[in-house]
Coordinates of C-alpha atoms in Angstrom, one line a residue:
M77 CA -15.3 -16.3 47.6
E78 CA -18.9 -17.2 46.1
K79 CA -19.7 -18.0 42.9
T80 CA -22.3 -17.5 40.5
R81 CA -23.8 -19.3 38.0
K82 CA -24.9 -17.7 34.8
R83 CA -28.8 -17.6 34.2
K84 CA -29.3 -19.7 30.9
N85 CA -32.4 -18.1 30.4
T86 CA -30.9 -14.0 30.0
G87 CA -27.4 -16.1 29.3
R88 CA -26.4 -12.2 30.2
V89 CA -24.1 -11.9 33.4
T90 CA -24.8 -9.1 35.4
L91 CA -22.6 -6.1 37.0
Q92 CA -24.6 -7.1 40.4
D93 CA -23.6 -11.3 39.5
V94 CA -19.8 -9.4 39.4
A95 CA -20.4 -7.9 42.2
K96 CA -21.8 -11.0 44.5
Y97 CA -19.3 -13.1 43.3
A98 CA -16.2 -10.8 44.2
G99 CA -17.6 -9.8 47.3
V100 CA -18.5 -6.0 47.0
G101 CA -20.8 -3.7 45.6
S102 CA -21.9 -3.0 42.5
M103 CA -20.9 0.5 42.6
T104 CA -17.3 -0.3 43.3
V105 CA -17.5 -2.5 39.7
S106 CA -19.0 -0.1 37.9
R107 CA -16.0 2.6 39.0
A108 CA -13.8 0.1 39.3
L109 CA -13.9 -0.9 35.7
R110 CA -14.4 3.2 34.6
T111 CA -11.7 5.1 36.4
P112 CA -9.5 2.0 37.2
E113 CA -7.0 4.5 38.3
L114 CA -9.6 5.1 41.3
V115 CA -9.5 1.4 42.7
S116 CA -7.1 0.1 45.2
D117 CA -4.4 -2.5 42.9
K118 CA -5.6 -5.4 44.9
L119 CA -9.2 -5.0 44.5
R120 CA -9.2 -4.0 41.4
E121 CA -7.1 -7.6 40.3
K122 CA -10.2 -8.9 42.1
I123 CA -13.0 -8.0 40.2
N124 CA -11.2 -7.7 37.2
E125 CA -10.9 -12.0 38.1
A126 CA -14.4 -12.2 38.5
V127 CA -15.2 -10.4 35.8
E128 CA -13.0 -14.0 33.2
E129 CA -14.7 -16.1 35.4
L130 CA -17.8 -14.9 34.4
G131 CA -17.7 -14.1 31.4
Y132 CA -19.1 -10.4 32.0
I133 CA -19.7 -8.5 28.8
P134 CA -20.2 -4.5 30.3
N135 CA -23.2 -2.7 29.1
S136 CA -21.4 0.4 26.9
A137 CA -24.4 1.8 25.9
A138 CA -25.3 2.1 29.9
G139 CA -22.1 4.1 30.8
I140 CA -22.3 6.3 28.1
L141 CA -25.9 7.1 29.0
A142 CA -24.3 7.1 32.6
S143 CA -21.4 9.7 32.4
G144 CA -22.4 11.5 28.8
Q145 CA -19.2 10.1 27.0
S146 CA -18.2 7.7 24.9
R147 CA -15.1 5.9 24.9
T148 CA -15.3 4.1 21.4
V149 CA -13.7 5.9 18.3
A150 CA -14.6 5.3 14.7
V151 CA -12.8 4.6 12.1
L152 CA -13.5 5.1 8.3
I153 CA -10.4 3.5 6.4
P154 CA -10.3 2.0 2.0
S155 CA -9.8 -1.4 3.1
L156 CA -8.3 -3.8 5.7
R157 CA -6.2 -5.5 3.1
D158 CA -4.3 -2.9 1.6
N159 CA -0.7 -2.6 3.9
A160 CA -0.9 1.4 4.5
S161 CA -5.0 0.3 6.5
S162 CA -3.9 -2.3 8.7
V163 CA -0.4 -0.5 9.4
F164 CA -1.9 2.6 9.7
L165 CA -5.1 0.4 12.3
Q166 CA -2.5 -1.3 14.3
S167 CA -0.7 1.4 16.0
L168 CA -3.9 3.6 16.4
Q169 CA -5.1 0.9 18.3
E170 CA -2.2 0.1 20.0
V171 CA -2.5 3.6 22.1
L172 CA -6.0 4.1 22.4
N173 CA -6.5 0.9 23.9
K174 CA -3.9 1.6 25.8
N175 CA -6.7 4.1 27.0
N176 CA -9.4 2.7 27.9
Y177 CA -10.8 3.7 24.4
Q178 CA -11.8 1.2 22.0
V179 CA -12.2 1.4 18.1
V180 CA -14.8 0.2 15.8
I181 CA -13.8 0.4 12.1
G182 CA -15.4 0.9 8.6
S183 CA -14.6 -0.1 5.5
H184 CA -15.8 0.8 2.0
D185 CA -13.8 -1.2 -0.2
Y186 CA -12.5 1.9 -2.5
Q187 CA -16.3 2.1 -3.3
Q188 CA -17.6 5.5 -3.2
K189 CA -20.9 4.6 -3.1
K190 CA -21.1 2.4 -0.3
E191 CA -18.3 5.4 1.9
S192 CA -21.2 7.8 3.1
E193 CA -23.3 4.4 4.0
V194 CA -20.4 2.5 6.1
L195 CA -20.3 6.6 7.9
S196 CA -23.7 6.4 8.7
T197 CA -23.6 3.1 10.4
L198 CA -20.0 4.2 11.9
L199 CA -21.6 7.4 13.7
Q200 CA -24.9 5.7 14.8
S201 CA -22.5 4.1 17.4
N202 CA -22.2 7.3 18.7
P203 CA -18.6 7.6 18.3
A204 CA -16.3 10.0 20.9
A205 CA -14.2 11.4 17.8
L206 CA -14.1 9.9 14.0
I207 CA -11.0 9.4 12.3
I208 CA -10.7 9.0 8.0
F209 CA -7.5 7.1 6.9
G210 CA -7.6 7.9 2.7
A211 CA -9.5 10.4 0.5
I212 CA -13.1 11.4 0.6
N213 CA -14.2 10.6 -2.8
S214 CA -18.3 10.7 -2.3
E215 CA -20.2 13.6 -1.9
G216 CA -22.4 12.0 1.0
V217 CA -19.6 12.1 3.1
Y218 CA -18.6 15.5 3.6
T219 CA -22.5 16.4 4.0
Y220 CA -22.3 13.8 6.8
L221 CA -19.8 15.6 8.3
K222 CA -21.3 18.5 7.9
N223 CA -23.3 17.5 11.3
V224 CA -20.8 16.1 13.4
D225 CA -20.2 17.7 16.7
I226 CA -17.0 15.1 17.7
P227 CA -13.7 15.6 16.6
V228 CA -13.0 14.7 12.9
I229 CA -9.4 13.3 12.0
S230 CA -8.3 13.0 8.2
V231 CA -5.5 11.3 7.6
A232 CA -3.4 10.7 4.4
G233 CA -7.0 12.2 3.2
G234 CA -7.5 15.5 1.6
G235 CA -10.3 17.3 0.6
S236 CA -11.7 20.9 1.9
H237 CA -13.8 20.3 5.1
P238 CA -12.2 22.2 7.9
F239 CA -11.3 19.1 10.0
T240 CA -10.2 19.0 13.6
L241 CA -7.0 17.7 12.3
N242 CA -5.9 16.8 8.8
I243 CA -2.5 14.6 9.0
K244 CA -1.3 14.3 4.9
S245 CA 2.4 14.1 2.9
N246 CA 2.1 15.0 -0.6
I247 CA 2.5 11.7 -2.1
G248 CA 1.9 13.3 -5.4
E249 CA 5.1 15.3 -5.0
A250 CA 6.6 11.8 -3.5
V251 CA 5.9 10.4 -7.0
N252 CA 6.7 13.9 -8.7
F253 CA 10.2 13.4 -6.8
L254 CA 10.8 9.3 -7.4
T255 CA 10.1 10.4 -11.0
H256 CA 12.9 12.9 -11.3
Y257 CA 14.9 10.0 -9.2
M258 CA 14.9 8.1 -11.9
L259 CA 15.0 10.8 -15.1
Q260 CA 18.3 11.8 -14.1
K261 CA 20.0 8.7 -13.5
G262 CA 19.5 7.9 -17.3
Y263 CA 16.3 6.4 -17.6
K264 CA 14.2 8.1 -20.0
K265 CA 11.3 5.7 -21.4
I266 CA 9.3 5.7 -18.2
G267 CA 6.3 3.8 -17.6
Y268 CA 3.4 4.5 -14.8
I269 CA 0.8 2.1 -13.7
G270 CA -1.0 2.4 -11.2
A271 CA -4.7 1.3 -9.0
Q272 CA -7.3 2.5 -6.7
M273 CA -7.5 5.7 -9.2
D274 CA -11.3 6.9 -8.7
N275 CA -9.2 7.6 -5.2
K276 CA -8.5 11.2 -5.2
M277 CA -5.1 10.8 -3.5
Q278 CA -4.2 8.2 -5.5
S279 CA -4.3 10.1 -8.6
Q280 CA -1.9 12.5 -8.0
Q281 CA 0.8 10.3 -8.0
L282 CA -0.1 10.1 -12.1
S283 CA 0.2 13.8 -12.1
G284 CA 3.6 14.0 -10.3
W285 CA 4.7 11.5 -12.6
N286 CA 3.1 12.6 -15.6
K287 CA 5.0 16.6 -15.1
A288 CA 7.9 15.3 -14.4
M289 CA 8.6 13.7 -17.5
L290 CA 6.8 16.7 -19.2
E291 CA 9.4 18.8 -17.7
Y292 CA 12.3 16.1 -19.6
N293 CA 10.4 17.2 -22.8
Q294 CA 9.6 13.0 -22.6
S295 CA 6.6 11.4 -23.8
A296 CA 4.2 10.1 -20.7
D297 CA 1.8 8.0 -23.0
Q298 CA 3.1 5.1 -20.9
S299 CA 0.5 4.2 -18.0
I300 CA -1.4 1.4 -17.1
T301 CA -4.1 2.3 -14.4
T302 CA -7.1 0.4 -13.1
P303 CA -9.7 1.9 -10.0
Y304 CA -9.6 -1.2 -8.9
V305 CA -6.9 -2.4 -5.0
A306 CA -3.3 -3.1 -6.2
T307 CA -1.9 -6.5 -6.5
M308 CA 0.3 -8.6 -7.7
D309 CA -1.5 -10.2 -10.2
F310 CA -1.9 -6.2 -11.8
G311 CA 1.2 -5.9 -11.4
R312 CA 2.3 -9.3 -13.5
Q313 CA -0.6 -8.2 -16.3
A314 CA -0.2 -4.1 -16.3
I315 CA 4.1 -4.6 -17.0
S316 CA 3.4 -7.9 -19.7
E317 CA 0.9 -5.4 -21.6
M318 CA 3.2 -2.2 -21.3
L319 CA 6.6 -4.0 -22.6
T320 CA 4.1 -5.4 -25.7
R321 CA 3.3 -1.6 -26.5
Q322 CA 6.7 -0.8 -26.3
P323 CA 9.6 -2.9 -25.7
E324 CA 12.6 -0.9 -25.0
L325 CA 10.5 1.3 -21.6
E326 CA 13.0 1.3 -20.0
A327 CA 11.7 2.2 -16.7
V328 CA 8.1 1.7 -14.3
I329 CA 7.1 3.7 -10.8
C330 CA 4.3 1.2 -9.7
S331 CA 2.1 3.6 -7.3
H332 CA 1.7 0.6 -5.1
E333 CA 4.2 -2.7 -3.3
M334 CA 2.3 -5.0 -4.5
I335 CA 2.5 -3.8 -7.9
A336 CA 6.2 -3.6 -8.1
L337 CA 6.3 -7.0 -6.9
G338 CA 3.7 -7.7 -9.4
V339 CA 6.4 -6.3 -11.5
I340 CA 9.3 -8.1 -10.0
F341 CA 8.0 -11.2 -10.4
E342 CA 7.2 -10.9 -13.7
C343 CA 10.0 -9.6 -15.4
Q344 CA 12.6 -12.9 -12.7
R345 CA 9.9 -15.2 -15.1
R346 CA 10.3 -13.8 -18.8
L347 CA 14.1 -13.4 -17.5
I348 CA 14.1 -9.8 -17.9
K349 CA 17.5 -8.7 -15.6
V350 CA 15.6 -5.7 -13.0
P351 CA 17.2 -3.3 -13.0
K352 CA 19.5 -3.3 -16.0
M353 CA 17.1 -4.2 -18.6
L354 CA 14.1 -2.4 -16.6
A355 CA 14.4 -0.9 -13.2
V356 CA 11.6 0.1 -10.9
A357 CA 10.4 1.8 -8.6
C358 CA 6.5 2.2 -6.0
V359 CA 5.1 4.4 -3.3
E360 CA 4.1 3.2 -0.8
G361 CA 7.1 1.3 0.5
S362 CA 7.3 -1.6 3.5
A363 CA 10.1 -3.5 5.2
N364 CA 9.2 -6.2 2.6
C365 CA 11.2 -3.6 -0.4
D366 CA 14.6 -4.3 1.9
H367 CA 14.1 -8.2 1.6
I368 CA 12.9 -8.4 -1.9
H369 CA 15.9 -9.6 -4.8
P370 CA 16.7 -7.2 -5.8
S371 CA 15.7 -4.1 -3.3
L372 CA 13.4 -2.0 -3.9
T373 CA 13.5 1.4 -4.4
S374 CA 10.4 3.2 -3.4
V375 CA 9.2 6.4 -1.2
R376 CA 8.2 5.1 2.2
I377 CA 5.4 7.1 4.0
D378 CA 5.3 6.5 8.1
Y379 CA 1.5 5.2 8.0
S380 CA 2.5 4.0 12.1
K381 CA 3.8 7.4 12.7
M382 CA 0.8 9.5 11.9
A383 CA -1.3 7.3 13.5
R384 CA 0.6 7.8 17.2
E385 CA 0.2 11.3 16.3
A386 CA -3.9 10.8 15.7
A387 CA -4.8 8.9 18.2
K388 CA -2.2 11.3 21.1
K389 CA -4.0 14.2 19.8
L390 CA -7.3 12.8 20.1
Q391 CA -7.0 12.0 23.3
R392 CA -5.5 15.2 24.7
W393 CA -8.8 16.9 23.4
L394 CA -10.9 14.3 24.9
A395 CA -9.5 15.0 28.4
D396 CA -9.7 18.4 28.0
T397 CA -13.8 18.8 28.9
D398 CA -13.3 22.6 28.9
G399 CA -11.6 23.3 25.1
D400 CA -13.8 24.1 22.5
L401 CA -13.0 21.5 19.5
S402 CA -15.9 23.4 16.7
Q403 CA -13.2 25.7 17.0
R404 CA -9.7 23.8 16.4
Q405 CA -8.4 23.0 13.7
E406 CA -4.8 21.4 13.3
E407 CA -2.5 20.8 9.7
V408 CA 0.1 18.2 9.9
I409 CA 2.3 17.6 7.0
F410 CA 4.1 14.1 7.2
P411 CA 7.0 14.5 4.7
Y412 CA 8.3 11.2 3.1
K413 CA 11.3 9.6 2.9
F414 CA 13.2 8.3 -0.1
E415 CA 15.0 4.7 -0.3
A416 CA 17.2 3.7 -3.2
R417 CA 17.9 0.0 -3.7
Q418 CA 19.4 -2.3 -6.1
S419 CA 16.0 -2.0 -8.2
A420 CA 16.3 1.2 -9.8

């Protein structure tokens, strides 16, 4: 095999360089990269070796112009730091990457002003589809969605926009159930600690807690919320403030696992026994709930399964070139899972 050196002036290896290195034609290399199933295993291995050796980076823009199809999926998420977003992204990428789709990610860090700006940048990459994870909080986003002609999938969000696919879980109902559970266990003075309250979906949690408390004729005035990201520090500070206001507090429900962990750590520091002196439960729990002591009572939402469902449906639609996606609207409701543990 004749080796081709990278040209220092341009610094970019071309498709022709790869073809020359592999001893095949440019069309064969192009076919192997775009539709590898149409090339023999031996020839594909030879071309892949050339690509790796030369460090060739395919020109995706040229591929889109030639085929009229993009192999990227734009994903708008609220944060790269929270557990729900990372779990969702990991599972989504695993499924899409197996089918040669790449994920382009944009995060607005729960900032409404930034939400439509990030979405605009994502759409400039001419993606094959758009996936929005979490609630839409900016009217500017809806303005953009009215003008896109690609499949739009909403996951764990809501809103009135006619999405191609809307995958959601009733988070308000989940918190209402969790509050009822604790009330039925005999706890009466139950507080609520919530983060990201600018997010419309998170505000549904507060409504679910409030409704359950009023149904049992209990006071629903012990709540502390923030528009910012959920952290353990916020959990520690919030429970300290809540106990100062109401020392006889019996239980607390947290909007996120990270907040609940902060509450438990603060209780341990203060020698407050959980659940004997204060019961703790949370929404959006993960495997961490099983390993902390005491283990944490939680409502869990399977974001990984949501991601796989979204990716599989999207791939089928994109492969169906004869289908009219503009007329397709589907809604899938995922059930939440309640797990009673030691903390309540």
